Amino acid sequence: MAAKIVSVLFLISLLIFASFESSHGSQIVIYWGQNGDEGSLADTCNSGNYGTVILAFVATFGNGQTPALNLAGHCDPATNCNSLSSDIKTCQQAGIKVLLSIGGGAGGYSLSSTDDANTFADYLWNTYLGGQSSTRPLGDAVLDGIDFDIESGDGRFWDDLARALAGHNNGQKTVYLSAAPQCPFPDASLSTAIATGLFDYVWVQFYNNPPCQYDTSADNLLSSWNQWTTVQANQIFLGLPASTDAAGSGFIPADALTSQVLPTIKGSAKYGGVMLWSKAYDSGYSSAIKSSV
């Protein structure tokens, strides 16, 4: 009887350990929303490849502009994207965080003052997060947080936006913040915001930036990675294109990633995983690297 009890306790301990590892370990993060042919949000989450999905983008906002969500061919937020509400909930019920990205590489956005940042933070809270609004493009789904993909401007007031959004946590974590800086360190647009220490995740874009990306050798990338691990954030992610077509440069073949890059950066205390741009281009890359991430 004693031996059976010991065996049962051992099995329970293994299950607890496995659960801890899966809930606290590294993950693959994917951007979704910029290509109508990339499949549904629910299918993306049901693939089992991703721990976080980022909806892209709110690409117009600030400086007196009416904020506008652009989800390419998936739906028209100006009329109705409520159908995504059930997909978002499906993802969240599976333990997958769903964030909303603001900015992007081709958006028309800026913040003109601290008041502008505070106003936009309230808009995001009420329209997509835990607040209330008569106009919620994604229905009654409550997203898990906001991703800052800011690729233009001088960096002013993004720190104010981060503080305003974090202020909605009210003692409990209801708004996760992430940032997607370019790999040249420090990032011109986001360094001041990241320095607030309010960001849970920083996925650094190690592509379209030859001085700090992979190019037959991982030396430049690893040097830049070491700089990025010094920022005030809970986790740092390696941001990569999901295929050669997803970016102008910086794609790392799966075998090179798993043999040359990941074994080194996974030793970093802040290593969180790999971010991929984007779902439309991920035709097997995430599956190929998943076990090594």
mmCIF file of C-alpha atoms in Angstrom, residues 10-287:
data_model
loop_
_atom_site.group_PDB
_atom_site.id
_atom_site.type_symbol
_atom_site.label_atom_id
_atom_site.label_comp_id
_atom_site.label_asym_id
_atom_site.label_seq_id
_atom_site.Cartn_x
_atom_site.Cartn_y
_atom_site.Cartn_z
ATOM 1 C CA PHE A 10 5.174 10.795 -7.665
ATOM 2 C CA LEU A 11 2.765 10.914 -10.604
ATOM 3 C CA ILE A 12 0.947 13.883 -9.087
ATOM 4 C CA SER A 13 4.229 15.722 -8.609
ATOM 5 C CA LEU A 14 5.113 15.112 -12.250
ATOM 6 C CA LEU A 15 1.771 16.505 -13.389
ATOM 7 C CA ILE A 16 2.169 19.580 -11.209
ATOM 8 C CA PHE A 17 5.687 20.123 -12.539
ATOM 9 C CA ALA A 18 4.509 19.750 -16.144
ATOM 10 C CA SER A 19 1.685 22.205 -15.531
ATOM 11 C CA PHE A 20 4.119 24.696 -13.999
ATOM 12 C CA GLU A 21 6.486 24.356 -16.922
ATOM 13 C CA SER A 22 3.758 24.876 -19.539
ATOM 14 C CA SER A 23 2.262 27.892 -17.772
ATOM 15 C CA HIS A 24 5.548 29.602 -16.913
ATOM 16 C CA GLY A 25 7.785 28.486 -19.774
ATOM 17 C CA SER A 26 8.709 30.051 -23.099
ATOM 18 C CA GLN A 27 6.251 30.501 -25.932
ATOM 19 C CA ILE A 28 5.774 31.479 -29.560
ATOM 20 C CA VAL A 29 3.940 34.755 -30.141
ATOM 21 C CA ILE A 30 2.251 35.521 -33.470
ATOM 22 C CA TYR A 31 0.778 38.617 -35.110
ATOM 23 C CA TRP A 32 -2.603 38.064 -36.752
ATOM 24 C CA GLY A 33 -4.967 40.318 -38.676
ATOM 25 C CA GLN A 34 -3.175 41.728 -41.706
ATOM 26 C CA ASN A 35 -4.071 39.145 -44.319
ATOM 27 C CA GLY A 36 -7.507 37.754 -45.082
ATOM 28 C CA ASP A 37 -5.958 34.456 -46.230
ATOM 29 C CA GLU A 38 -4.240 33.635 -42.923
ATOM 30 C CA GLY A 39 -7.154 31.664 -41.491
ATOM 31 C CA SER A 40 -9.445 32.459 -38.614
ATOM 32 C CA LEU A 41 -8.357 33.618 -35.190
ATOM 33 C CA ALA A 42 -9.905 30.509 -33.618
ATOM 34 C CA ASP A 43 -7.963 28.222 -35.973
ATOM 35 C CA THR A 44 -4.774 30.115 -35.138
ATOM 36 C CA CYS A 45 -5.276 29.471 -31.438
ATOM 37 C CA ASN A 46 -6.456 25.900 -31.934
ATOM 38 C CA SER A 47 -3.212 25.055 -33.783
ATOM 39 C CA GLY A 48 -1.487 24.670 -30.416
ATOM 40 C CA ASN A 49 1.579 26.532 -31.654
ATOM 41 C CA TYR A 50 1.119 29.893 -29.961
ATOM 42 C CA GLY A 51 0.935 31.199 -26.414
ATOM 43 C CA THR A 52 -0.027 34.757 -27.351
ATOM 44 C CA VAL A 53 -1.786 36.169 -30.409
ATOM 45 C CA ILE A 54 -1.552 39.864 -31.265
ATOM 46 C CA LEU A 55 -4.337 41.509 -33.274
ATOM 47 C CA ALA A 56 -2.844 44.039 -35.693
ATOM 48 C CA PHE A 57 -3.414 47.017 -35.856
ATOM 49 C CA VAL A 58 -5.054 50.139 -34.525
ATOM 50 C CA ALA A 59 -3.060 52.061 -37.107
ATOM 51 C CA THR A 60 -4.693 55.489 -36.907
ATOM 52 C CA PHE A 61 -4.946 57.464 -33.671
ATOM 53 C CA GLY A 62 -3.753 60.486 -31.747
ATOM 54 C CA ASN A 63 -3.366 64.188 -32.458
ATOM 55 C CA GLY A 64 -7.087 64.697 -32.995
ATOM 56 C CA GLN A 65 -7.617 61.678 -35.261
ATOM 57 C CA THR A 66 -10.459 59.224 -34.780
ATOM 58 C CA PRO A 67 -8.852 55.884 -33.821
ATOM 59 C CA ALA A 68 -9.315 53.219 -36.499
ATOM 60 C CA LEU A 69 -8.800 49.464 -36.301
ATOM 61 C CA ASN A 70 -7.502 47.794 -39.472
ATOM 62 C CA LEU A 71 -7.862 44.013 -39.694
ATOM 63 C CA ALA A 72 -7.282 43.813 -43.446
ATOM 64 C CA GLY A 73 -9.673 41.356 -45.099
ATOM 65 C CA HIS A 74 -11.038 39.702 -41.965
ATOM 66 C CA CYS A 75 -13.827 42.167 -41.241
ATOM 67 C CA ASP A 76 -14.706 45.855 -41.382
ATOM 68 C CA PRO A 77 -14.456 47.337 -37.872
ATOM 69 C CA ALA A 78 -16.428 50.372 -39.020
ATOM 70 C CA THR A 79 -19.492 48.174 -39.499
ATOM 71 C CA ASN A 80 -19.086 44.909 -37.595
ATOM 72 C CA CYS A 81 -16.263 42.737 -36.282
ATOM 73 C CA ASN A 82 -18.383 41.332 -33.459
ATOM 74 C CA SER A 83 -17.970 37.872 -34.937
ATOM 75 C CA LEU A 84 -14.394 37.873 -33.611
ATOM 76 C CA SER A 85 -15.656 38.053 -30.046
ATOM 77 C CA SER A 86 -16.285 34.304 -29.816
ATOM 78 C CA ASP A 87 -12.885 33.549 -31.386
ATOM 79 C CA ILE A 88 -11.135 35.761 -28.832
ATOM 80 C CA LYS A 89 -12.920 33.957 -26.007
ATOM 81 C CA THR A 90 -11.975 30.583 -27.513
ATOM 82 C CA CYS A 91 -8.316 31.627 -27.436
ATOM 83 C CA GLN A 92 -8.514 32.897 -23.883
ATOM 84 C CA GLN A 93 -10.303 29.781 -22.652
ATOM 85 C CA ALA A 94 -7.347 27.803 -23.994
ATOM 86 C CA GLY A 95 -4.966 29.930 -21.914
ATOM 87 C CA ILE A 96 -3.800 32.031 -24.850
ATOM 88 C CA LYS A 97 -3.476 35.768 -24.316
ATOM 89 C CA VAL A 98 -4.936 38.030 -27.000
ATOM 90 C CA LEU A 99 -3.398 41.495 -27.246
ATOM 91 C CA LEU A 100 -4.197 44.455 -29.483
ATOM 92 C CA SER A 101 -1.328 46.119 -31.308
ATOM 93 C CA ILE A 102 -1.217 49.856 -31.903
ATOM 94 C CA GLY A 103 0.927 51.493 -34.564
ATOM 95 C CA GLY A 104 2.623 49.360 -37.195
ATOM 96 C CA GLY A 105 5.030 50.118 -39.981
ATOM 97 C CA ALA A 106 2.599 52.022 -42.189
ATOM 98 C CA GLY A 107 0.132 53.644 -39.814
ATOM 99 C CA GLY A 108 -0.847 57.282 -39.421
ATOM 100 C CA TYR A 109 -0.385 57.794 -35.698
ATOM 101 C CA SER A 110 1.212 60.094 -33.149
ATOM 102 C CA LEU A 111 0.651 61.499 -29.682
ATOM 103 C CA SER A 112 0.832 65.252 -29.254
ATOM 104 C CA SER A 113 0.784 65.598 -25.453
ATOM 105 C CA THR A 114 0.324 63.819 -22.137
ATOM 106 C CA ASP A 115 -3.379 64.648 -22.315
ATOM 107 C CA ASP A 116 -3.523 63.079 -25.767
ATOM 108 C CA ALA A 117 -1.908 59.923 -24.358
ATOM 109 C CA ASN A 118 -4.349 59.801 -21.451
ATOM 110 C CA THR A 119 -7.330 60.263 -23.777
ATOM 111 C CA PHE A 120 -6.145 57.447 -26.042
ATOM 112 C CA ALA A 121 -5.528 55.176 -23.039
ATOM 113 C CA ASP A 122 -9.113 55.727 -21.882
ATOM 114 C CA TYR A 123 -10.329 54.972 -25.410
ATOM 115 C CA LEU A 124 -8.420 51.677 -25.493
ATOM 116 C CA TRP A 125 -9.644 50.725 -22.027
ATOM 117 C CA ASN A 126 -13.279 51.410 -22.798
ATOM 118 C CA THR A 127 -13.305 50.090 -26.360
ATOM 119 C CA TYR A 128 -11.170 46.952 -26.179
ATOM 120 C CA LEU A 129 -10.235 46.214 -22.565
ATOM 121 C CA GLY A 130 -12.169 46.106 -19.306
ATOM 122 C CA GLY A 131 -14.102 49.353 -19.612
ATOM 123 C CA GLN A 132 -17.450 50.098 -21.188
ATOM 124 C CA SER A 133 -18.449 51.806 -24.405
ATOM 125 C CA SER A 134 -21.458 51.813 -26.683
ATOM 126 C CA THR A 135 -19.015 51.181 -29.525
ATOM 127 C CA ARG A 136 -16.874 48.059 -29.142
ATOM 128 C CA PRO A 137 -15.708 46.805 -32.576
ATOM 129 C CA LEU A 138 -14.850 43.363 -31.177
ATOM 130 C CA GLY A 139 -18.061 42.957 -29.231
ATOM 131 C CA ASP A 140 -18.045 42.065 -25.548
ATOM 132 C CA ALA A 141 -14.679 40.276 -25.634
ATOM 133 C CA VAL A 142 -12.161 41.772 -23.217
ATOM 134 C CA LEU A 143 -8.626 41.716 -24.612
ATOM 135 C CA ASP A 144 -5.674 40.975 -22.344
ATOM 136 C CA GLY A 145 -3.554 44.003 -23.131
ATOM 137 C CA ILE A 146 -1.939 46.410 -25.566
ATOM 138 C CA ASP A 147 1.113 45.962 -27.772
ATOM 139 C CA PHE A 148 3.183 49.030 -28.733
ATOM 140 C CA ASP A 149 4.501 48.558 -32.301
ATOM 141 C CA ILE A 150 5.661 52.147 -32.703
ATOM 142 C CA GLU A 151 7.961 52.559 -35.692
ATOM 143 C CA SER A 152 7.959 56.307 -36.282
ATOM 144 C CA GLY A 153 8.219 59.574 -34.378
ATOM 145 C CA ASP A 154 10.553 60.855 -31.710
ATOM 146 C CA GLY A 155 9.388 58.698 -28.820
ATOM 147 C CA ARG A 156 7.550 61.363 -26.854
ATOM 148 C CA PHE A 157 4.444 60.534 -24.804
ATOM 149 C CA TRP A 158 4.526 56.748 -25.300
ATOM 150 C CA ASP A 159 5.721 56.507 -21.705
ATOM 151 C CA ASP A 160 2.675 58.532 -20.661
ATOM 152 C CA LEU A 161 0.444 56.115 -22.570
ATOM 153 C CA ALA A 162 2.062 53.137 -20.812
ATOM 154 C CA ARG A 163 1.519 54.744 -17.402
ATOM 155 C CA ALA A 164 -2.100 55.564 -18.185
ATOM 156 C CA LEU A 165 -2.857 52.022 -19.359
ATOM 157 C CA ALA A 166 -1.053 50.465 -16.393
ATOM 158 C CA GLY A 167 -3.125 52.690 -14.136
ATOM 159 C CA HIS A 168 -6.194 50.663 -15.065
ATOM 160 C CA ASN A 169 -4.792 47.586 -13.305
ATOM 161 C CA ASN A 170 -6.084 48.842 -9.938
ATOM 162 C CA GLY A 171 -4.085 46.409 -7.845
ATOM 163 C CA GLN A 172 -4.655 43.372 -10.058
ATOM 164 C CA LYS A 173 -3.264 42.469 -13.456
ATOM 165 C CA THR A 174 -5.918 43.261 -16.044
ATOM 166 C CA VAL A 175 -3.794 45.016 -18.689
ATOM 167 C CA TYR A 176 -0.639 43.390 -20.033
ATOM 168 C CA LEU A 177 1.755 45.657 -21.932
ATOM 169 C CA SER A 178 4.158 44.617 -24.664
ATOM 170 C CA ALA A 179 6.514 46.493 -26.974
ATOM 171 C CA ALA A 180 7.993 45.616 -30.364
ATOM 172 C CA PRO A 181 11.125 47.747 -30.814
ATOM 173 C CA GLN A 182 13.604 47.502 -33.678
ATOM 174 C CA CYS A 183 16.828 45.681 -32.758
ATOM 175 C CA PRO A 184 19.251 48.671 -32.967
ATOM 176 C CA PHE A 185 19.766 49.554 -29.296
ATOM 177 C CA PRO A 186 18.244 51.676 -27.891
ATOM 178 C CA ASP A 187 15.106 51.996 -30.007
ATOM 179 C CA ALA A 188 14.456 55.621 -30.996
ATOM 180 C CA SER A 189 10.682 55.390 -30.665
ATOM 181 C CA LEU A 190 10.180 53.127 -27.656
ATOM 182 C CA SER A 191 13.215 53.388 -25.384
ATOM 183 C CA THR A 192 11.644 55.994 -23.078
ATOM 184 C CA ALA A 193 8.443 53.975 -22.753
ATOM 185 C CA ILE A 194 10.291 50.715 -22.062
ATOM 186 C CA ALA A 195 12.378 52.497 -19.416
ATOM 187 C CA THR A 196 9.226 52.927 -17.304
ATOM 188 C CA GLY A 197 9.555 49.276 -16.341
ATOM 189 C CA LEU A 198 5.844 48.756 -16.991
ATOM 190 C CA PHE A 199 6.186 46.345 -19.916
ATOM 191 C CA ASP A 200 5.612 42.665 -19.341
ATOM 192 C CA TYR A 201 7.002 41.601 -22.707
ATOM 193 C CA VAL A 202 9.443 43.107 -25.206
ATOM 194 C CA TRP A 203 9.648 41.303 -28.554
ATOM 195 C CA VAL A 204 12.587 42.796 -30.399
ATOM 196 C CA GLN A 205 12.373 42.879 -34.202
ATOM 197 C CA PHE A 206 15.613 41.226 -35.329
ATOM 198 C CA TYR A 207 14.774 41.694 -39.012
ATOM 199 C CA ASN A 208 14.991 44.420 -41.651
ATOM 200 C CA ASN A 209 17.929 45.700 -39.598
ATOM 201 C CA PRO A 210 21.216 44.281 -41.025
ATOM 202 C CA PRO A 211 23.512 45.619 -38.249
ATOM 203 C CA CYS A 212 21.785 43.486 -35.595
ATOM 204 C CA GLN A 213 20.119 40.587 -37.387
ATOM 205 C CA TYR A 214 21.183 37.099 -38.404
ATOM 206 C CA ASP A 215 23.207 36.925 -41.628
ATOM 207 C CA THR A 216 24.926 33.539 -42.051
ATOM 208 C CA SER A 217 26.397 34.264 -38.608
ATOM 209 C CA ALA A 218 24.597 34.930 -35.347
ATOM 210 C CA ASP A 219 27.295 37.234 -33.930
ATOM 211 C CA ASN A 220 25.567 40.571 -34.562
ATOM 212 C CA LEU A 221 22.223 39.263 -33.378
ATOM 213 C CA LEU A 222 23.654 37.823 -30.169
ATOM 214 C CA SER A 223 25.517 41.041 -29.404
ATOM 215 C CA SER A 224 22.304 43.031 -29.776
ATOM 216 C CA TRP A 225 20.340 40.439 -27.790
ATOM 217 C CA ASN A 226 22.699 40.903 -24.827
ATOM 218 C CA GLN A 227 22.001 44.640 -24.878
ATOM 219 C CA TRP A 228 18.254 44.123 -24.944
ATOM 220 C CA THR A 229 18.321 41.813 -21.927
ATOM 221 C CA THR A 230 19.376 44.823 -19.837
ATOM 222 C CA VAL A 231 16.056 46.680 -20.275
ATOM 223 C CA GLN A 232 13.391 46.809 -17.568
ATOM 224 C CA ALA A 233 10.920 44.184 -18.759
ATOM 225 C CA ASN A 234 9.796 40.834 -17.421
ATOM 226 C CA GLN A 235 10.599 38.892 -20.606
ATOM 227 C CA ILE A 236 12.498 39.524 -23.834
ATOM 228 C CA PHE A 237 11.553 37.726 -27.062
ATOM 229 C CA LEU A 238 13.427 37.085 -30.286
ATOM 230 C CA GLY A 239 11.321 38.673 -33.041
ATOM 231 C CA LEU A 240 11.657 37.034 -36.451
ATOM 232 C CA PRO A 241 9.893 36.821 -39.828
ATOM 233 C CA ALA A 242 8.010 33.545 -40.238
ATOM 234 C CA SER A 243 9.370 33.091 -43.777
ATOM 235 C CA THR A 244 11.648 34.747 -46.319
ATOM 236 C CA ASP A 245 8.583 36.499 -47.764
ATOM 237 C CA ALA A 246 7.550 38.022 -44.425
ATOM 238 C CA ALA A 247 10.353 40.598 -44.334
ATOM 239 C CA GLY A 248 13.067 42.041 -46.531
ATOM 240 C CA SER A 249 15.831 40.400 -44.513
ATOM 241 C CA GLY A 250 16.526 38.633 -41.239
ATOM 242 C CA PHE A 251 14.835 35.268 -41.743
ATOM 243 C CA ILE A 252 16.648 32.461 -39.898
ATOM 244 C CA PRO A 253 16.232 28.913 -41.242
ATOM 245 C CA ALA A 254 14.758 26.628 -38.609
ATOM 246 C CA ASP A 255 17.859 24.462 -38.340
ATOM 247 C CA ALA A 256 20.118 27.497 -37.849
ATOM 248 C CA LEU A 257 17.752 28.986 -35.285
ATOM 249 C CA THR A 258 17.556 25.814 -33.229
ATOM 250 C CA SER A 259 21.286 25.015 -33.417
ATOM 251 C CA GLN A 260 23.028 28.412 -33.436
ATOM 252 C CA VAL A 261 20.753 30.985 -31.800
ATOM 253 C CA LEU A 262 18.272 29.491 -29.343
ATOM 254 C CA PRO A 263 20.798 27.408 -27.370
ATOM 255 C CA THR A 264 22.634 30.633 -26.519
ATOM 256 C CA ILE A 265 19.808 33.075 -25.810
ATOM 257 C CA LYS A 266 17.763 30.571 -23.803
ATOM 258 C CA GLY A 267 20.384 30.959 -21.099
ATOM 259 C CA SER A 268 19.223 34.541 -20.542
ATOM 260 C CA ALA A 269 17.197 34.982 -17.363
ATOM 261 C CA LYS A 270 14.669 37.139 -19.240
ATOM 262 C CA TYR A 271 14.267 34.863 -22.251
ATOM 263 C CA GLY A 272 10.574 34.490 -23.051
ATOM 264 C CA GLY A 273 10.472 32.832 -26.464
ATOM 265 C CA VAL A 274 10.087 33.762 -30.122
ATOM 266 C CA MET A 275 7.767 36.295 -31.757
ATOM 267 C CA LEU A 276 6.824 35.719 -35.394
ATOM 268 C CA TRP A 277 5.598 38.099 -38.080
ATOM 269 C CA SER A 278 3.081 36.999 -39.095
ATOM 270 C CA LYS A 279 0.422 34.270 -39.252
ATOM 271 C CA ALA A 280 -0.055 34.775 -42.992
ATOM 272 C CA TYR A 281 3.540 33.616 -43.573
ATOM 273 C CA ASP A 282 3.722 30.836 -41.001
ATOM 274 C CA SER A 283 3.256 27.784 -43.176
ATOM 275 C CA GLY A 284 5.099 25.425 -40.859
ATOM 276 C CA TYR A 285 7.902 27.460 -39.310
ATOM 277 C CA SER A 286 6.344 27.599 -35.847
ATOM 278 C CA SER A 287 5.768 23.847 -35.897
#
